[in-house]
Amino acid sequence: LIVDMQPPTREMRIAIIRSKAAHEGVELPADVADLIAERSGASVREIEGTLTRILAWRALRGMPLDGDNVGRLLAPSPALRSRVSID
């Protein structure tokens, strides 16, 4: 049996995000779901991990899930931008 596995499309990623958030009892604004779909990665595992991180941040900080807060949370950290060398 051969199965062609493709990464989920943008629409599929948004549907996955909305479904997982609803399962957790959270209704995400459309702009937040779009932002997560854009920055979370191509695999379902990465999407779920990103959403888990955002929901944990929301629970710890008590801040609203809006585009600005989620955008700051998903921005690459300066420590991850630098390259590590053997030296």
mmCIF file of N, CA and C in Angstrom:
data_model
loop_
_atom_site.group_PDB
_atom_site.id
_atom_site.type_symbol
_atom_site.label_atom_id
_atom_site.label_comp_id
_atom_site.label_asym_id
_atom_site.label_seq_id
_atom_site.Cartn_x
_atom_site.Cartn_y
_atom_site.Cartn_z
ATOM 1 N N LEU A 1 0.849 -1.175 0.000
ATOM 2 C CA LEU A 1 0.000 0.000 0.000
ATOM 3 C C LEU A 1 0.891 1.233 0.000
ATOM 4 N N ILE A 2 0.700 2.103 -0.931
ATOM 5 C CA ILE A 2 1.462 3.345 -1.033
ATOM 6 C C ILE A 2 0.497 4.506 -0.834
ATOM 7 N N VAL A 3 0.852 5.396 0.069
ATOM 8 C CA VAL A 3 0.024 6.550 0.364
ATOM 9 C C VAL A 3 0.856 7.803 0.179
ATOM 10 N N ASP A 4 0.340 8.739 -0.565
ATOM 11 C CA ASP A 4 1.024 10.012 -0.775
ATOM 12 C C ASP A 4 0.626 10.963 0.355
ATOM 13 N N MET A 5 1.568 11.277 1.227
ATOM 14 C CA MET A 5 1.310 12.160 2.367
ATOM 15 C C MET A 5 1.835 13.554 2.032
ATOM 16 N N GLN A 6 0.960 14.519 2.069
ATOM 17 C CA GLN A 6 1.324 15.902 1.805
ATOM 18 C C GLN A 6 1.096 16.714 3.070
ATOM 19 N N PRO A 7 1.888 17.769 3.262
ATOM 20 C CA PRO A 7 1.617 18.645 4.413
ATOM 21 C C PRO A 7 0.238 19.291 4.259
ATOM 22 N N PRO A 8 -0.399 19.620 5.378
ATOM 23 C CA PRO A 8 -1.734 20.228 5.283
ATOM 24 C C PRO A 8 -1.677 21.603 4.625
ATOM 25 N N THR A 9 -2.721 21.920 3.878
ATOM 26 C CA THR A 9 -2.821 23.239 3.260
ATOM 27 C C THR A 9 -3.106 24.272 4.346
ATOM 28 N N ARG A 10 -3.056 25.530 3.979
ATOM 29 C CA ARG A 10 -3.324 26.605 4.942
ATOM 30 C C ARG A 10 -4.725 26.462 5.544
ATOM 31 N N GLU A 11 -5.701 26.161 4.699
ATOM 32 C CA GLU A 11 -7.076 25.995 5.175
ATOM 33 C C GLU A 11 -7.173 24.821 6.147
ATOM 34 N N MET A 12 -6.462 23.743 5.843
ATOM 35 C CA MET A 12 -6.466 22.581 6.734
ATOM 36 C C MET A 12 -5.794 22.912 8.061
ATOM 37 N N ARG A 13 -4.695 23.669 8.019
ATOM 38 C CA ARG A 13 -4.013 24.065 9.260
ATOM 39 C C ARG A 13 -4.926 24.913 10.131
ATOM 40 N N ILE A 14 -5.649 25.842 9.514
ATOM 41 C CA ILE A 14 -6.583 26.686 10.271
ATOM 42 C C ILE A 14 -7.694 25.829 10.875
ATOM 43 N N ALA A 15 -8.208 24.870 10.106
ATOM 44 C CA ALA A 15 -9.257 23.985 10.629
ATOM 45 C C ALA A 15 -8.740 23.156 11.803
ATOM 46 N N ILE A 16 -7.512 22.670 11.704
ATOM 47 C CA ILE A 16 -6.905 21.902 12.796
ATOM 48 C C ILE A 16 -6.772 22.780 14.036
ATOM 49 N N ILE A 17 -6.298 24.002 13.856
ATOM 50 C CA ILE A 17 -6.111 24.937 14.976
ATOM 51 C C ILE A 17 -7.443 25.238 15.652
ATOM 52 N N ARG A 18 -8.451 25.533 14.859
ATOM 53 C CA ARG A 18 -9.774 25.847 15.423
ATOM 54 C C ARG A 18 -10.360 24.636 16.151
ATOM 55 N N SER A 19 -10.183 23.453 15.577
ATOM 56 C CA SER A 19 -10.704 22.237 16.191
ATOM 57 C C SER A 19 -10.021 21.947 17.524
ATOM 58 N N LYS A 20 -8.698 22.043 17.549
ATOM 59 C CA LYS A 20 -7.956 21.785 18.793
ATOM 60 C C LYS A 20 -8.283 22.832 19.854
ATOM 61 N N ALA A 21 -8.417 24.078 19.440
ATOM 62 C CA ALA A 21 -8.763 25.138 20.396
ATOM 63 C C ALA A 21 -10.171 24.908 20.947
ATOM 64 N N ALA A 22 -11.107 24.536 20.091
ATOM 65 C CA ALA A 22 -12.467 24.259 20.552
ATOM 66 C C ALA A 22 -12.487 23.078 21.507
ATOM 67 N N HIS A 23 -11.648 22.084 21.236
ATOM 68 C CA HIS A 23 -11.552 20.929 22.139
ATOM 69 C C HIS A 23 -11.078 21.361 23.519
ATOM 70 N N GLU A 24 -10.261 22.398 23.574
ATOM 71 C CA GLU A 24 -9.764 22.948 24.846
ATOM 72 C C GLU A 24 -10.714 23.982 25.441
ATOM 73 N N GLY A 25 -11.814 24.260 24.750
ATOM 74 C CA GLY A 25 -12.789 25.214 25.255
ATOM 75 C C GLY A 25 -12.438 26.661 24.981
ATOM 76 N N VAL A 26 -11.617 26.898 23.955
ATOM 77 C CA VAL A 26 -11.168 28.251 23.620
ATOM 78 C C VAL A 26 -11.644 28.586 22.212
ATOM 79 N N GLU A 27 -12.232 29.763 22.059
ATOM 80 C CA GLU A 27 -12.613 30.236 20.737
ATOM 81 C C GLU A 27 -11.569 31.254 20.282
ATOM 82 N N LEU A 28 -10.883 30.936 19.205
ATOM 83 C CA LEU A 28 -9.826 31.810 18.702
ATOM 84 C C LEU A 28 -10.387 32.805 17.696
ATOM 85 N N PRO A 29 -9.965 34.061 17.778
ATOM 86 C CA PRO A 29 -10.312 35.016 16.721
ATOM 87 C C PRO A 29 -9.682 34.570 15.401
ATOM 88 N N ALA A 30 -10.286 34.948 14.287
ATOM 89 C CA ALA A 30 -9.812 34.539 12.963
ATOM 90 C C ALA A 30 -8.375 34.974 12.714
ATOM 91 N N ASP A 31 -8.011 36.207 13.137
ATOM 92 C CA ASP A 31 -6.646 36.682 12.885
ATOM 93 C C ASP A 31 -5.615 35.881 13.677
ATOM 94 N N VAL A 32 -5.987 35.414 14.855
ATOM 95 C CA VAL A 32 -5.063 34.614 15.665
ATOM 96 C C VAL A 32 -4.880 33.235 15.032
ATOM 97 N N ALA A 33 -5.965 32.624 14.571
ATOM 98 C CA ALA A 33 -5.856 31.323 13.904
ATOM 99 C C ALA A 33 -5.005 31.439 12.644
ATOM 100 N N ASP A 34 -5.172 32.509 11.880
ATOM 101 C CA ASP A 34 -4.351 32.735 10.686
ATOM 102 C C ASP A 34 -2.883 32.892 11.047
ATOM 103 N N LEU A 35 -2.603 33.644 12.094
ATOM 104 C CA LEU A 35 -1.230 33.872 12.522
ATOM 105 C C LEU A 35 -0.562 32.572 12.971
ATOM 106 N N ILE A 36 -1.283 31.770 13.723
ATOM 107 C CA ILE A 36 -0.747 30.486 14.167
ATOM 108 C C ILE A 36 -0.492 29.581 12.962
ATOM 109 N N ALA A 37 -1.423 29.550 12.008
ATOM 110 C CA ALA A 37 -1.256 28.723 10.807
ATOM 111 C C ALA A 37 -0.046 29.163 10.000
ATOM 112 N N GLU A 38 0.190 30.464 9.963
ATOM 113 C CA GLU A 38 1.308 31.007 9.188
ATOM 114 C C GLU A 38 2.659 30.692 9.828
ATOM 115 N N ARG A 39 2.724 30.737 11.147
ATOM 116 C CA ARG A 39 4.019 30.643 11.831
ATOM 117 C C ARG A 39 4.287 29.332 12.559
ATOM 118 N N SER A 40 3.358 28.384 12.518
ATOM 119 C CA SER A 40 3.525 27.199 13.349
ATOM 120 C C SER A 40 4.319 26.083 12.697
ATOM 121 N N GLY A 41 4.413 26.041 11.412
ATOM 122 C CA GLY A 41 5.110 24.952 10.746
ATOM 123 C C GLY A 41 4.141 24.141 9.906
ATOM 124 N N ALA A 42 4.679 23.154 9.221
ATOM 125 C CA ALA A 42 3.867 22.415 8.262
ATOM 126 C C ALA A 42 3.236 21.157 8.838
ATOM 127 N N SER A 43 3.805 20.593 9.873
ATOM 128 C CA SER A 43 3.273 19.332 10.378
ATOM 129 C C SER A 43 2.215 19.562 11.453
ATOM 130 N N VAL A 44 1.337 18.590 11.605
ATOM 131 C CA VAL A 44 0.289 18.675 12.616
ATOM 132 C C VAL A 44 0.912 18.720 14.007
ATOM 133 N N ARG A 45 2.001 18.026 14.200
ATOM 134 C CA ARG A 45 2.701 18.033 15.492
ATOM 135 C C ARG A 45 3.177 19.445 15.845
ATOM 136 N N GLU A 46 3.738 20.151 14.882
ATOM 137 C CA GLU A 46 4.195 21.520 15.126
ATOM 138 C C GLU A 46 3.012 22.452 15.402
ATOM 139 N N ILE A 47 1.923 22.253 14.676
ATOM 140 C CA ILE A 47 0.730 23.073 14.880
ATOM 141 C C ILE A 47 0.192 22.871 16.290
ATOM 142 N N GLU A 48 0.064 21.614 16.712
ATOM 143 C CA GLU A 48 -0.444 21.322 18.053
ATOM 144 C C GLU A 48 0.492 21.849 19.132
ATOM 145 N N GLY A 49 1.793 21.725 18.913
ATOM 146 C CA GLY A 49 2.763 22.238 19.876
ATOM 147 C C GLY A 49 2.678 23.745 20.034
ATOM 148 N N THR A 50 2.530 24.439 18.914
ATOM 149 C CA THR A 50 2.404 25.897 18.953
ATOM 150 C C THR A 50 1.136 26.306 19.687
ATOM 151 N N LEU A 51 0.036 25.647 19.383
ATOM 152 C CA LEU A 51 -1.222 25.972 20.047
ATOM 153 C C LEU A 51 -1.146 25.669 21.543
ATOM 154 N N THR A 52 -0.523 24.564 21.907
ATOM 155 C CA THR A 52 -0.355 24.221 23.325
ATOM 156 C C THR A 52 0.444 25.292 24.042
ATOM 157 N N ARG A 53 1.519 25.758 23.396
ATOM 158 C CA ARG A 53 2.354 26.813 23.992
ATOM 159 C C ARG A 53 1.569 28.100 24.177
ATOM 160 N N ILE A 54 0.756 28.462 23.196
ATOM 161 C CA ILE A 54 -0.032 29.687 23.279
ATOM 162 C C ILE A 54 -1.085 29.583 24.379
ATOM 163 N N LEU A 55 -1.760 28.445 24.471
ATOM 164 C CA LEU A 55 -2.790 28.283 25.494
ATOM 165 C C LEU A 55 -2.189 28.233 26.894
ATOM 166 N N ALA A 56 -1.008 27.644 27.021
ATOM 167 C CA ALA A 56 -0.330 27.639 28.324
ATOM 168 C C ALA A 56 0.075 29.059 28.705
ATOM 169 N N TRP A 57 0.590 29.816 27.757
ATOM 170 C CA TRP A 57 0.974 31.211 27.998
ATOM 171 C C TRP A 57 -0.240 32.014 28.442
ATOM 172 N N ARG A 58 -1.371 31.781 27.765
ATOM 173 C CA ARG A 58 -2.608 32.484 28.121
ATOM 174 C C ARG A 58 -3.037 32.143 29.545
ATOM 175 N N ALA A 59 -2.930 30.873 29.918
ATOM 176 C CA ALA A 59 -3.333 30.450 31.258
ATOM 177 C C ALA A 59 -2.407 31.029 32.323
ATOM 178 N N LEU A 60 -1.120 31.095 32.041
ATOM 179 C CA LEU A 60 -0.154 31.612 33.017
ATOM 180 C C LEU A 60 -0.201 33.125 33.144
ATOM 181 N N ARG A 61 -0.319 33.807 32.040
ATOM 182 C CA ARG A 61 -0.275 35.271 32.031
ATOM 183 C C ARG A 61 -1.637 35.924 32.157
ATOM 184 N N GLY A 62 -2.680 35.212 31.769
ATOM 185 C CA GLY A 62 -4.019 35.778 31.827
ATOM 186 C C GLY A 62 -4.250 36.891 30.827
ATOM 187 N N MET A 63 -3.465 36.903 29.754
ATOM 188 C CA MET A 63 -3.605 37.957 28.756
ATOM 189 C C MET A 63 -4.524 37.483 27.632
ATOM 190 N N PRO A 64 -5.183 38.417 26.955
ATOM 191 C CA PRO A 64 -6.099 38.016 25.878
ATOM 192 C C PRO A 64 -5.339 37.461 24.680
ATOM 193 N N LEU A 65 -6.013 36.574 23.961
ATOM 194 C CA LEU A 65 -5.440 36.022 22.739
ATOM 195 C C LEU A 65 -5.783 36.949 21.584
ATOM 196 N N ASP A 66 -4.926 37.924 21.346
ATOM 197 C CA ASP A 66 -5.116 38.799 20.205
ATOM 198 C C ASP A 66 -3.881 38.712 19.318
ATOM 199 N N GLY A 67 -3.971 39.314 18.148
ATOM 200 C CA GLY A 67 -2.888 39.222 17.173
ATOM 201 C C GLY A 67 -1.566 39.752 17.685
ATOM 202 N N ASP A 68 -1.586 40.841 18.445
ATOM 203 C CA ASP A 68 -0.343 41.429 18.952
ATOM 204 C C ASP A 68 0.348 40.508 19.950
ATOM 205 N N ASN A 69 -0.398 40.004 20.920
ATOM 206 C CA ASN A 69 0.196 39.132 21.944
ATOM 207 C C ASN A 69 0.711 37.833 21.351
ATOM 208 N N VAL A 70 -0.084 37.214 20.490
ATOM 209 C CA VAL A 70 0.336 35.952 19.879
ATOM 210 C C VAL A 70 1.505 36.186 18.927
ATOM 211 N N GLY A 71 1.508 37.294 18.214
ATOM 212 C CA GLY A 71 2.623 37.618 17.328
ATOM 213 C C GLY A 71 3.927 37.759 18.084
ATOM 214 N N ARG A 72 3.881 38.412 19.253
ATOM 215 C CA ARG A 72 5.089 38.547 20.067
ATOM 216 C C ARG A 72 5.544 37.193 20.602
ATOM 217 N N LEU A 73 4.594 36.362 20.965
ATOM 218 C CA LEU A 73 4.927 35.037 21.496
ATOM 219 C C LEU A 73 5.555 34.156 20.425
ATOM 220 N N LEU A 74 5.108 34.277 19.186
ATOM 221 C CA LEU A 74 5.613 33.427 18.114
ATOM 222 C C LEU A 74 6.833 33.996 17.401
ATOM 223 N N ALA A 75 7.251 35.192 17.779
ATOM 224 C CA ALA A 75 8.453 35.771 17.169
ATOM 225 C C ALA A 75 9.669 34.965 17.601
ATOM 226 N N PRO A 76 10.620 34.750 16.689
ATOM 227 C CA PRO A 76 11.818 33.997 17.075
ATOM 228 C C PRO A 76 12.599 34.732 18.156
ATOM 229 N N SER A 77 13.081 33.997 19.129
ATOM 230 C CA SER A 77 13.848 34.638 20.196
ATOM 231 C C SER A 77 15.236 35.001 19.681
ATOM 232 N N PRO A 78 15.834 36.080 20.181
ATOM 233 C CA PRO A 78 17.158 36.488 19.714
ATOM 234 C C PRO A 78 18.208 35.393 19.921
ATOM 235 N N ALA A 79 18.072 34.600 20.966
ATOM 236 C CA ALA A 79 19.053 33.540 21.224
ATOM 237 C C ALA A 79 19.002 32.477 20.134
ATOM 238 N N LEU A 80 17.822 32.237 19.557
ATOM 239 C CA LEU A 80 17.696 31.219 18.519
ATOM 240 C C LEU A 80 18.153 31.714 17.157
ATOM 241 N N ARG A 81 18.243 33.017 16.985
ATOM 242 C CA ARG A 81 18.664 33.564 15.700
ATOM 243 C C ARG A 81 20.164 33.438 15.483
ATOM 244 N N SER A 82 20.939 33.444 16.565
ATOM 245 C CA SER A 82 22.382 33.353 16.389
ATOM 246 C C SER A 82 22.794 31.915 16.082
ATOM 247 N N ARG A 83 23.814 31.779 15.298
ATOM 248 C CA ARG A 83 24.287 30.447 14.927
ATOM 249 C C ARG A 83 25.321 29.978 15.943
ATOM 250 N N VAL A 84 25.245 28.713 16.228
ATOM 251 C CA VAL A 84 26.184 28.101 17.156
ATOM 252 C C VAL A 84 27.258 27.400 16.344
ATOM 253 N N SER A 85 28.502 27.624 16.708
ATOM 254 C CA SER A 85 29.588 26.949 16.002
ATOM 255 C C SER A 85 30.362 26.057 16.970
ATOM 256 N N ILE A 86 31.165 25.229 16.424
ATOM 257 C CA ILE A 86 31.987 24.326 17.233
ATOM 258 C C ILE A 86 32.988 25.120 18.065
ATOM 259 N N ASP A 87 33.468 26.223 17.504
ATOM 260 C CA ASP A 87 34.431 27.054 18.222
ATOM 261 C C ASP A 87 33.772 27.691 19.415
#
